Coordinates of C-alpha atoms in Angstrom, one line a residue:
M1 CA 28.6 38.4 -17.8
P2 CA 30.1 35.1 -17.1
Q3 CA 33.8 36.2 -17.3
K4 CA 32.8 38.1 -14.2
R5 CA 31.7 35.1 -11.8
L6 CA 33.8 33.7 -9.3
P7 CA 34.9 30.1 -10.0
R8 CA 33.2 27.7 -7.9
G9 CA 36.6 26.7 -6.0
R10 CA 36.8 30.7 -4.7
V11 CA 32.4 31.3 -3.6
A12 CA 33.9 27.5 -2.0
Q13 CA 36.8 29.4 -0.5
T14 CA 34.9 33.0 0.4
L15 CA 32.7 31.1 2.3
L16 CA 34.7 29.5 4.4
V17 CA 36.6 32.2 5.7
A18 CA 33.0 33.9 6.3
V19 CA 32.6 31.1 8.6
I20 CA 36.0 30.8 9.9
I21 CA 36.1 34.6 11.2
C22 CA 31.8 34.2 12.2
I23 CA 33.3 31.1 14.7
A24 CA 36.6 33.7 16.1
N25 CA 34.5 36.2 16.7
L26 CA 31.8 33.8 19.0
R27 CA 35.0 32.3 20.7
A28 CA 36.4 35.9 21.6
V29 CA 33.0 36.8 22.8
R30 CA 32.4 34.2 25.0
R31 CA 36.0 34.3 26.5
F32 CA 35.4 37.7 27.0
R33 CA 32.3 37.2 28.8
R34 CA 33.8 33.9 30.9
D35 CA 36.8 36.6 32.0
S36 CA 34.9 39.5 33.0
A37 CA 32.3 37.9 34.3
F38 CA 29.9 40.3 32.1
V39 CA 26.8 39.3 33.0
P40 CA 24.2 41.0 30.2
R41 CA 21.3 43.3 31.2
K42 CA 17.3 42.4 31.2
K43 CA 15.4 44.3 28.1
T44 CA 12.1 43.7 30.6
A45 CA 10.9 47.4 31.7
A46 CA 10.3 47.4 35.6
K47 CA 7.0 49.0 36.6
G48 CA 7.0 52.7 37.0
S49 CA 9.8 53.6 35.5
A50 CA 10.2 56.2 32.6
S51 CA 11.5 53.5 29.5
A52 CA 8.1 51.8 30.8
A53 CA 5.4 55.0 30.9
I54 CA 6.6 55.6 27.3
A55 CA 6.5 52.0 26.1
Q56 CA 2.6 51.5 27.3
K57 CA 1.9 55.4 25.8
P58 CA -1.3 54.6 23.2
V59 CA 0.8 55.7 19.7
G60 CA -0.4 59.4 18.7
A61 CA -1.1 60.7 22.2
T62 CA -0.4 63.6 23.1
E63 CA 0.5 64.9 26.7
A64 CA -2.1 67.0 28.2

């Protein structure tokens, strides 16, 4: 099995490339949000909305 293991330098290089790609993606997302004035929606459901009614329905309850 030791023949199939990557050398330590290769593992470190792979991790470094993964971190570099992650940082590049975060920068691209920040740039997109800044340039497009993107405002994410809040995840809270408004009272009286259909999604709020579904979220408050007890598990196993059936409609009559």
